[in-house]
Short mmCIF file of C-alpha atoms in Angstrom, two decimals:
data_model
loop_
_atom_site.label_atom_id
_atom_site.label_comp_id
_atom_site.label_asym_id
_atom_site.label_seq_id
_atom_site.Cartn_x
_atom_site.Cartn_y
_atom_site.Cartn_z
CA MET A 1 77.97 85.06 99.42
CA PRO A 2 75.68 86.70 96.35
CA VAL A 3 76.25 85.40 93.07
CA SER A 4 77.38 88.45 90.89
CA SER A 5 74.72 90.16 88.48
CA PRO A 6 75.61 89.13 84.72
CA VAL A 7 77.15 91.96 82.66
CA SER A 8 74.36 93.94 80.57
CA SER A 9 73.31 92.83 77.44
CA ARG A 10 74.40 96.35 76.37
CA THR A 11 78.15 95.44 77.25
CA HIS A 12 80.47 94.51 74.34
CA CYS A 13 83.26 93.32 75.74
CA PRO A 14 85.51 90.66 75.13
CA PRO A 15 86.09 87.70 76.52
CA ALA A 16 89.60 87.08 78.26
CA PRO A 17 91.80 84.82 76.56
CA GLY A 18 91.28 80.83 77.45
CA ARG A 19 87.99 80.36 77.19
CA VAL A 20 86.48 77.28 76.25
CA PRO A 21 82.72 76.57 75.18
CA PHE A 22 80.26 75.86 78.02
CA LEU A 23 82.77 75.69 80.87
CA GLY A 24 84.21 79.23 80.45
CA HIS A 25 87.53 80.34 81.90
CA GLY A 26 86.79 77.65 84.55
CA PRO A 27 89.42 75.08 83.21
CA ALA A 28 92.19 77.80 82.62
CA LEU A 29 91.80 79.11 86.33
CA LEU A 30 92.11 75.47 87.65
CA ARG A 31 95.18 74.42 85.53
CA ARG A 32 97.32 77.39 85.60
CA PRO A 33 95.49 80.20 87.61
CA LEU A 34 98.90 82.29 87.98
CA SER A 35 99.79 82.71 83.96
CA PHE A 36 95.82 82.40 83.50
CA LEU A 37 95.29 86.32 85.51
CA GLU A 38 98.64 87.69 83.79
CA ALA A 39 97.02 86.19 80.29
CA THR A 40 94.21 88.00 80.70
CA ARG A 41 95.91 91.34 80.77
CA THR A 42 95.40 92.36 77.06
CA SER A 43 95.13 95.88 75.20
CA ASP A 44 91.33 95.45 76.02
CA PRO A 45 90.95 97.99 79.11
CA LEU A 46 87.93 95.54 80.39
CA VAL A 47 87.47 91.54 79.21
CA ARG A 48 84.84 89.32 80.60
CA VAL A 49 85.49 86.26 82.53
CA GLY A 50 83.18 83.48 83.31
CA PHE A 51 83.29 80.45 85.92
CA GLY A 52 79.79 78.75 86.00
CA PRO A 53 77.15 80.91 87.09
CA ILE A 54 79.69 83.76 88.04
CA GLY A 55 80.94 86.15 85.98
CA LEU A 56 83.03 89.48 86.11
CA LEU A 57 84.86 91.92 84.05
CA LEU A 58 88.75 92.35 84.70
CA ALA A 59 90.25 95.67 84.76
CA ASN A 60 93.60 95.84 82.62
CA ASP A 61 93.76 99.95 82.15
CA PRO A 62 95.70 100.78 84.94
CA ALA A 63 93.68 104.24 85.31
CA LEU A 64 90.56 102.08 85.71
CA VAL A 65 92.50 99.64 88.54
CA HIS A 66 92.79 103.30 90.17
CA ARG A 67 89.35 103.78 89.94
CA LEU A 68 88.03 101.05 91.37
CA GLN A 69 90.52 101.40 94.78
CA VAL A 70 89.51 105.23 95.10
CA ASP A 71 86.13 105.65 93.70
CA THR A 72 83.94 104.20 96.77
CA ASP A 73 80.72 105.97 95.90
CA THR A 74 80.33 103.71 92.61
CA PHE A 75 82.54 100.82 93.73
CA GLU A 76 82.12 98.76 97.17
CA ARG A 77 84.19 95.72 98.46
CA GLY A 78 83.64 92.48 96.25
CA ARG A 79 83.44 88.69 96.60
CA PHE A 80 87.45 88.68 97.55
CA PHE A 81 86.51 90.13 100.32
CA GLU A 82 83.52 88.76 101.35
CA ALA A 83 85.13 85.70 101.04
CA LEU A 84 87.72 87.57 103.90
CA ALA A 85 84.88 88.49 106.08
CA GLY A 86 83.46 84.83 105.76
CA ASN A 87 86.51 83.91 107.67
CA PHE A 88 87.16 86.68 109.68
CA GLY A 89 83.56 88.49 110.96
CA ASN A 90 83.70 92.17 109.61
CA PRO A 91 87.27 93.48 109.97
CA LEU A 92 88.60 96.85 108.38
CA ILE A 93 89.62 95.33 105.41
CA THR A 94 86.36 94.02 104.69
CA ALA A 95 83.97 97.19 106.21
CA ARG A 96 82.07 99.73 104.25
CA GLY A 97 81.11 103.54 104.30
CA HIS A 98 80.45 104.61 108.14
CA THR A 99 81.80 101.21 109.82
CA HIS A 100 85.22 101.66 108.07
CA ARG A 101 85.70 105.13 108.54
CA GLN A 102 85.15 104.30 112.16
CA GLN A 103 87.15 101.25 111.99
CA ARG A 104 89.98 102.80 110.57
CA ARG A 105 90.26 105.85 113.16
CA THR A 106 90.21 103.03 116.30
CA LEU A 107 93.30 101.20 114.26
CA LYS A 108 95.42 103.70 112.77
CA PRO A 109 97.15 105.48 115.79
CA SER A 110 98.38 101.29 116.65
CA PHE A 111 100.62 101.83 113.13
CA SER A 112 101.45 105.54 112.74
CA ARG A 113 105.04 106.28 112.21
CA ARG A 114 105.50 106.95 115.91
CA SER A 115 104.19 103.65 117.05
CA VAL A 116 106.12 101.70 114.58
CA ARG A 117 109.22 103.95 115.65
CA ASP A 118 109.05 102.17 118.96
CA HIS A 119 108.60 99.24 117.62
CA VAL A 120 111.71 98.93 115.90
CA GLU A 121 114.02 97.90 118.79
CA VAL A 122 111.50 94.82 119.10
CA ILE A 123 112.21 94.02 115.35
CA GLY A 124 115.60 94.01 115.49
CA ALA A 125 115.90 92.15 118.58
CA GLU A 126 113.45 89.40 117.70
CA ALA A 127 115.19 89.35 114.02
CA GLU A 128 118.82 89.00 115.40
CA THR A 129 117.51 86.24 118.23
CA ARG A 130 115.71 84.16 115.46
CA LEU A 131 117.91 84.79 112.47
CA GLY A 132 121.16 85.70 113.37
CA GLY A 133 121.32 82.50 115.49
CA TRP A 134 121.26 80.11 112.93
CA GLN A 135 123.77 77.54 112.84
CA PRO A 136 126.69 77.67 110.35
CA GLY A 137 126.28 75.08 108.00
CA ARG A 138 123.21 73.44 108.79
CA VAL A 139 119.98 73.85 106.18
CA VAL A 140 117.47 75.88 107.95
CA ALA A 141 113.85 76.12 106.35
CA ALA A 142 114.07 79.95 105.91
CA ASP A 143 110.43 80.02 104.59
CA GLN A 144 109.37 78.51 108.06
CA GLU A 145 112.14 80.57 110.28
CA ILE A 146 110.46 83.82 108.30
CA SER A 147 107.16 83.14 109.09
CA ASP A 148 107.87 82.45 112.87
CA LEU A 149 110.04 85.81 113.23
CA VAL A 150 107.05 88.09 111.42
CA ALA A 151 104.46 86.05 114.28
CA ALA A 152 107.00 86.46 117.32
CA VAL A 153 106.94 90.63 116.24
CA ALA A 154 103.22 90.91 115.10
CA LEU A 155 102.35 89.46 118.50
CA ARG A 156 104.70 91.67 120.44
CA CYS A 157 103.62 94.59 118.58
CA LEU A 158 100.10 93.75 118.22
CA CYS A 159 99.16 92.78 121.73
CA SER A 160 102.56 92.66 123.71
CA THR A 161 102.63 89.20 124.19
CA GLU A 162 104.17 85.19 122.67
CA LEU A 163 102.95 82.34 121.90
CA ASP A 164 104.46 79.06 121.74
CA ARG A 165 106.15 77.99 118.44
CA ALA A 166 103.74 75.17 118.07
CA THR A 167 100.49 77.35 118.37
CA VAL A 168 101.92 80.03 116.13
CA ARG A 169 103.05 77.51 113.33
CA ASP A 170 99.29 75.94 113.61
CA MET A 171 97.75 79.23 112.86
CA ARG A 172 100.37 79.96 109.96
CA GLU A 173 99.14 76.57 108.25
CA THR A 174 95.54 77.91 108.95
CA MET A 175 96.52 81.28 107.28
CA TYR A 176 97.75 79.36 104.32
CA ALA A 177 94.61 77.33 103.75
CA ILE A 178 92.61 80.62 103.90
CA SER A 179 94.67 82.15 101.40
CA ARG A 180 94.78 79.13 99.14
CA ARG A 181 90.92 79.40 99.40
CA LEU A 182 90.24 82.65 98.98
CA LEU A 183 90.72 82.66 95.08
CA PRO A 184 88.13 79.73 94.56
CA GLN A 185 85.97 81.49 96.73
CA THR A 186 85.84 84.60 94.55
CA LEU A 187 85.48 82.80 91.75
CA LEU A 188 83.09 80.07 92.23
CA PRO A 189 79.43 79.32 93.50
CA SER A 190 79.97 79.36 97.71
CA VAL A 191 78.18 76.08 98.12
CA PHE A 192 81.50 74.35 96.89
CA GLY A 193 82.83 75.42 100.35
CA THR A 194 80.22 74.30 102.42
CA VAL A 195 80.21 70.51 101.20
CA PRO A 196 80.75 68.41 104.20
CA THR A 197 84.01 66.98 102.69
CA ALA A 198 86.69 65.81 105.16
CA GLY A 199 88.23 68.65 103.86
CA ASN A 200 86.44 71.57 104.53
CA ARG A 201 85.70 69.64 108.12
CA ARG A 202 89.69 70.10 108.49
CA PHE A 203 89.56 73.57 107.05
CA ALA A 204 86.53 74.32 109.94
CA ALA A 205 88.38 72.91 112.89
CA ALA A 206 91.60 74.81 112.08
CA VAL A 207 89.81 78.20 112.05
CA ASN A 208 88.28 77.60 115.14
CA ARG A 209 91.18 76.66 116.69
CA PHE A 210 92.67 80.26 115.32
CA HIS A 211 89.35 82.26 116.56
CA ARG A 212 89.84 79.93 120.41
CA THR A 213 93.38 81.14 120.38
CA VAL A 214 92.46 84.85 119.66
CA ASP A 215 89.56 85.13 122.20
CA ARG A 216 92.07 83.90 125.29
CA LEU A 217 94.27 86.63 124.33
CA VAL A 218 91.32 89.07 124.57
CA GLN A 219 90.19 87.82 127.70
CA GLU A 220 93.66 87.45 129.34
CA ARG A 221 93.56 91.30 128.40
CA ARG A 222 90.59 91.68 129.94
CA ALA A 223 91.70 90.70 132.94
CA ASP A 224 94.97 92.25 133.41
CA PRO A 225 94.91 95.81 134.92
CA GLU A 226 98.13 96.95 133.49
CA ARG A 227 97.46 99.32 130.59
CA HIS A 228 99.08 98.15 127.50
CA HIS A 229 99.94 100.55 124.57
CA ASP A 230 99.49 98.26 121.75
CA LEU A 231 96.62 97.28 118.99
CA LEU A 232 94.57 95.14 121.50
CA GLY A 233 94.94 97.94 123.99
CA ALA A 234 93.40 100.03 121.40
CA LEU A 235 90.96 97.99 120.56
CA LEU A 236 89.59 97.17 124.12
CA ALA A 237 89.44 100.87 124.94
CA ALA A 238 87.62 101.90 121.58
CA ARG A 239 83.69 102.95 121.96
CA HIS A 240 81.11 103.53 119.24
CA PRO A 241 80.81 106.99 118.12
CA GLU A 242 77.15 107.33 119.05
CA THR A 243 76.00 104.98 121.45
CA GLY A 244 79.69 104.88 123.64
CA ALA A 245 79.16 101.19 123.80
CA PRO A 246 82.91 99.40 123.73
CA LEU A 247 83.52 96.65 121.06
CA THR A 248 82.40 93.46 121.55
CA ASP A 249 84.51 90.34 121.76
CA ALA A 250 83.49 89.26 118.67
CA GLN A 251 84.33 92.54 116.64
CA ILE A 252 88.00 92.54 118.93
CA ARG A 253 88.69 89.10 117.48
CA SER A 254 87.81 90.14 113.97
CA GLU A 255 89.93 93.08 113.72
CA PHE A 256 92.84 91.28 115.06
CA LEU A 257 92.71 88.24 113.07
CA ILE A 258 92.88 90.07 109.59
CA LEU A 259 96.07 91.82 110.91
CA LEU A 260 97.57 88.85 112.15
CA PHE A 261 96.92 87.35 108.90
CA ALA A 262 98.00 90.42 107.14
CA ALA A 263 101.44 89.42 109.17
CA LEU A 264 101.62 85.67 109.05
CA GLU A 265 100.44 85.44 105.19
CA THR A 266 101.40 88.70 103.32
CA THR A 267 104.37 90.07 105.20
CA SER A 268 106.08 86.86 105.83
CA THR A 269 105.49 85.60 102.14
CA SER A 270 107.21 88.53 100.45
CA LEU A 271 110.06 88.99 102.85
CA SER A 272 110.76 85.11 102.10
CA TRP A 273 110.62 86.15 98.41
CA ALA A 274 112.83 89.03 98.85
CA VAL A 275 115.32 86.88 100.95
CA PHE A 276 114.87 84.14 97.74
CA GLU A 277 115.45 86.78 95.20
CA ALA A 278 118.87 87.72 96.77
CA THR A 279 120.26 84.36 97.64
CA VAL A 280 120.32 83.47 94.02
CA ARG A 281 121.73 86.80 93.04
CA PRO A 282 125.19 87.44 94.31
CA GLN A 283 125.79 90.48 93.38
CA VAL A 284 122.33 91.62 94.89
CA GLN A 285 123.53 89.71 98.45
CA ARG A 286 126.82 91.63 97.91
CA ARG A 287 125.13 94.67 98.00
CA LEU A 288 122.90 94.10 100.65
CA GLN A 289 125.63 93.44 102.65
CA ASP A 290 127.60 96.19 102.06
CA GLU A 291 124.54 98.49 102.88
CA ALA A 292 123.89 96.83 106.28
CA ASP A 293 127.81 97.20 107.20
CA ALA A 294 127.60 100.52 106.98
CA VAL A 295 124.37 101.16 108.56
CA PHE A 296 124.64 98.86 111.24
CA GLU A 297 128.11 99.35 112.40
CA GLY A 298 128.56 96.41 114.42
CA GLY A 299 125.41 97.30 116.31
CA PRO A 300 122.03 97.21 116.07
CA VAL A 301 119.97 99.06 113.47
CA THR A 302 117.61 102.27 114.44
CA TYR A 303 114.67 104.07 113.29
CA ALA A 304 116.84 106.86 112.59
CA ARG A 305 119.26 104.97 110.21
CA LEU A 306 116.29 102.99 108.51
CA ALA A 307 116.12 105.68 105.72
CA ASP A 308 119.62 105.18 104.93
CA LEU A 309 118.84 101.23 103.84
CA THR A 310 117.76 102.50 100.49
CA PHE A 311 119.12 99.29 98.60
CA THR A 312 117.26 97.28 101.06
CA ARG A 313 114.08 99.02 100.68
CA LYS A 314 114.37 98.88 96.81
CA VAL A 315 115.01 95.32 96.95
CA ILE A 316 111.70 95.14 98.76
CA ASP A 317 109.95 97.36 96.77
CA GLU A 318 110.55 95.28 93.55
CA THR A 319 109.69 91.84 95.31
CA LEU A 320 105.99 93.30 96.06
CA ARG A 321 106.22 94.18 92.41
CA LEU A 322 107.27 90.87 91.03
CA HIS A 323 105.28 88.93 93.63
CA ALA A 324 101.96 90.37 94.12
CA PRO A 325 98.32 89.20 94.75
CA MET A 326 96.43 87.32 92.08
CA LEU A 327 93.27 88.99 92.04
CA PHE A 328 90.64 91.70 93.73
CA THR A 329 87.31 92.52 93.06
CA ARG A 330 84.77 95.33 93.72
CA ARG A 331 81.18 95.52 93.40
CA THR A 332 79.17 98.55 91.27
CA ARG A 333 76.82 100.34 93.31
CA ARG A 334 75.37 101.95 90.47
CA GLU A 335 75.37 101.46 86.87
CA VAL A 336 78.28 103.30 85.23
CA THR A 337 80.17 103.40 81.69
CA LEU A 338 84.02 102.39 82.19
CA ALA A 339 86.20 102.39 79.04
CA GLY A 340 82.53 102.81 76.75
CA VAL A 341 81.08 99.63 78.36
CA THR A 342 78.07 99.63 80.29
CA VAL A 343 78.37 98.00 83.73
CA PRO A 344 75.12 97.47 85.45
CA GLU A 345 74.28 97.93 89.33
CA GLY A 346 75.88 94.62 91.07
CA ALA A 347 78.69 93.53 88.92
CA GLU A 348 81.65 92.05 89.96
CA ILE A 349 84.84 93.67 88.52
CA GLY A 350 88.14 92.51 89.38
CA TYR A 351 91.74 93.64 89.15
CA SER A 352 95.01 91.58 89.07
CA PRO A 353 97.96 93.38 91.05
CA ARG A 354 100.07 90.30 89.73
CA ALA A 355 99.15 91.22 85.96
CA VAL A 356 99.35 94.37 86.10
CA HIS A 357 102.67 94.71 87.93
CA ARG A 358 103.87 92.05 85.31
CA ALA A 359 102.73 94.42 82.37
CA ALA A 360 105.00 94.57 79.70
CA ASP A 361 103.78 98.02 78.43
CA LEU A 362 104.28 99.09 81.91
CA TYR A 363 107.70 97.66 82.99
CA ASP A 364 110.69 96.86 81.01
CA ALA A 365 111.63 93.07 80.93
CA PRO A 366 108.38 92.77 83.60
CA ARG A 367 109.07 89.35 85.02
CA ALA A 368 112.77 89.85 85.76
CA PHE A 369 113.98 90.83 89.19
CA ASP A 370 115.91 94.14 89.11
CA PRO A 371 116.13 96.05 92.33
CA ASP A 372 117.60 99.15 90.19
CA ARG A 373 114.39 99.25 88.33
CA ALA A 374 112.76 102.87 88.54
CA GLY A 375 110.48 103.12 91.36
CA PRO A 376 107.07 105.03 91.66
CA ASP A 377 108.54 108.10 93.03
CA ASP A 378 111.51 108.29 90.80
CA GLY A 379 110.08 110.68 88.12
CA THR A 380 108.87 107.69 85.70
CA ASP A 381 105.73 108.03 83.34
CA ARG A 382 103.62 105.42 84.56
CA PRO A 383 100.24 105.89 85.24
CA ARG A 384 98.78 105.75 88.54
CA GLY A 385 97.39 102.14 88.88
CA ALA A 386 101.01 100.68 87.99
CA TYR A 387 101.94 99.59 91.16
CA PHE A 388 100.18 99.40 94.39
CA PRO A 389 101.63 96.89 96.89
CA PHE A 390 99.13 97.85 99.58
CA GLY A 391 96.34 99.53 97.81
CA THR A 392 95.60 103.07 97.06
CA GLY A 393 92.55 105.16 98.67
CA PRO A 394 90.68 105.22 101.32
CA HIS A 395 91.17 101.24 101.81
CA ARG A 396 94.88 101.48 101.66
CA CYS A 397 96.62 99.08 104.02
CA VAL A 398 96.77 100.24 107.38
CA GLY A 399 99.64 98.18 108.45
CA GLU A 400 101.53 99.44 105.42
CA HIS A 401 104.51 100.95 107.56
CA LEU A 402 105.07 98.20 110.08
CA ALA A 403 105.34 95.50 107.01
CA LEU A 404 107.51 97.49 105.31
CA THR A 405 109.70 98.48 108.52
CA THR A 406 109.96 94.53 109.76
CA MET A 407 110.76 93.64 106.07
CA THR A 408 113.63 96.01 106.11
CA VAL A 409 115.08 95.30 109.42
CA ALA A 410 114.86 91.40 108.85
CA LEU A 411 116.48 91.56 105.42
CA ALA A 412 119.24 93.83 106.68
CA THR A 413 119.99 91.49 109.81
CA LEU A 414 120.45 88.59 107.43
CA ALA A 415 122.60 90.11 105.12
CA ALA A 416 124.75 91.73 107.89
CA ARG A 417 125.34 88.35 109.38
CA TRP A 418 125.17 85.61 106.60
CA ASP A 419 126.26 84.39 103.33
CA LEU A 420 123.31 82.54 101.92
CA ARG A 421 122.94 80.06 99.02
CA ILE A 422 120.15 77.40 98.25
CA ALA A 423 120.91 74.32 100.04
CA PRO A 424 122.67 71.59 97.77
CA GLY A 425 120.44 69.42 96.28
CA THR A 426 117.53 71.35 96.21
CA GLY A 427 114.74 71.06 93.48
CA ARG A 428 113.40 74.13 91.22
CA ILE A 429 111.87 76.54 93.80
CA ARG A 430 108.30 77.38 92.26
CA GLU A 431 105.64 79.39 92.95
CA VAL A 432 102.98 77.66 94.84
CA ASN A 433 98.85 78.87 94.14
CA SER A 434 97.72 81.16 96.88
CA SER A 435 96.14 84.39 97.25
CA LEU A 436 99.44 85.51 97.19
CA PRO A 437 101.56 82.46 95.75
CA HIS A 438 104.10 81.42 98.31
CA LEU A 439 107.29 79.43 97.45
CA SER A 440 107.08 75.80 97.87
CA GLY A 441 110.25 76.03 100.37
CA LEU A 442 113.32 77.80 100.98
CA PRO A 443 115.67 75.38 102.49
CA LEU A 444 119.11 77.76 102.66
CA LEU A 445 122.38 77.35 103.96
CA PRO A 446 124.32 79.58 106.08
CA THR A 447 127.73 80.55 106.52
CA PRO A 448 129.19 83.29 108.49
CA ARG A 449 130.74 86.33 106.95
CA CYS A 450 134.29 86.85 107.36
#
C-alpha cells in the first residue's frame, strides 16, 4: 500500500485539532478515535491530519464530501479501500473505472427491488424463527442473535444455503477483526500489519478460514447442476464483456466476501444499534409496536406493506445517521484546487460520515436520537453531502435495498412480538472502536406482549 503523497507546499490548510509536536495526530487517534474524528470537523472546509509518514486532508464541507464521492474523474478510491482490497481481493467496492462498471452490472440484478421483493418471505421467516423464538424472561445476547439472523438472511439470499452456527460466528468474529483493523490500516504505515506478531498470525489464520469457507461454497455450487437465481449463480454465470471468460474462483470469492462483510458487519451492527435506541426509549418502542400491529395484522409482513412501516424506517434512518462509519478516503488522480487549496496528484483526502452526520450546523441536537427528525427527502435545506448512509454517486452501495429491507422487517418483527428492556445489572453499553463502531454488548430481557 503506497504512502500518500505529502500535501503541496502551496497548500495553506490548517491542522485539525489535537496535534502534538513530532507525533502529529497519532496520540489523539489512538486514545479517542471517535471523538477525535468528530473534533476534526471545524469551520474550515479542509483540515490537515498527520500520522507519522501518513498525511491526509479531511473534508468538512458537505459539498466537498459529495464531490469526493461523485467526481470519479478527479478522485479514485484511497487507502481505506486498499485496506479492504487487501483483505478481500478486488471486489466491486474497491474497483475502479471499467472494472467497477462491469462488476456492478454483474451484481446489480441480484439486488434489484424485484429480487429483494422475492426475499421478503425469507427475511420474515428467519426473523420470526430467530427473534420470535426467544424464551420469555431469559436474557439474550441480542447483538449476537441479530448477527446470526443477518448472516442467515444473507447466506440464503446470496447463495441459497445455510451454515452451522459455529461457522457463522467464526465468520462474524473475523469480520469484526477486519473492521477493527481498517482505520489503523488506513492511517498507519502498512508495515505494522505485516509484523509477525501473535495477533497478526491469528488474524491471518481467521481470514484464511473465512476464505476456505467461501471457496467451499463456490465449489459445491459448481458441482450442483441445479440453477439458482441468486448472487452466487449470477457470479458463476458472469462473463468478461470482451474475452467471454468466466470469473475465476478467486474473483467470485472476492465479491462474495465483501458482500458478506457488508451484511455481517454493517447491516447487523446498524440493526443492533436500532434495537438499542428503541429499547432505551419506551415511547419509541411503543410506536414501533403500534405500527407493527397495524401492518402485520397478526400475520407475516409482505413486500407490499413494507412502505407502511414508516416510523420503523424513520428509526432506521436516524440510527444510520447517528451511528455512521468513522472514515473513508479518496485519492486525487490529478492536481486539483479544493476550497482554495491546491492539492497535488496522489494526495489522500478523507471524509468522516460520523463527523458530518453529527454536525451541529447541519442537525439540531445532533447527538440526540430523534426519529421524528426531518429526513433528507422532507424538504429540508440541508446540502447534498449532509446524509449519505450508503454513499452516493457511482459507488453507492449496491446492496442498499436488501440491507434496508432486512433491518425493517427484523425491527418490526421484534416490535410485534416483544416488550424489550436492557437486562438488569447491565453496565453502561458503550461504543467500541471499529470502522463502524459496535456496541459493547446488548443483553436484553424479552417479555411477550399481552
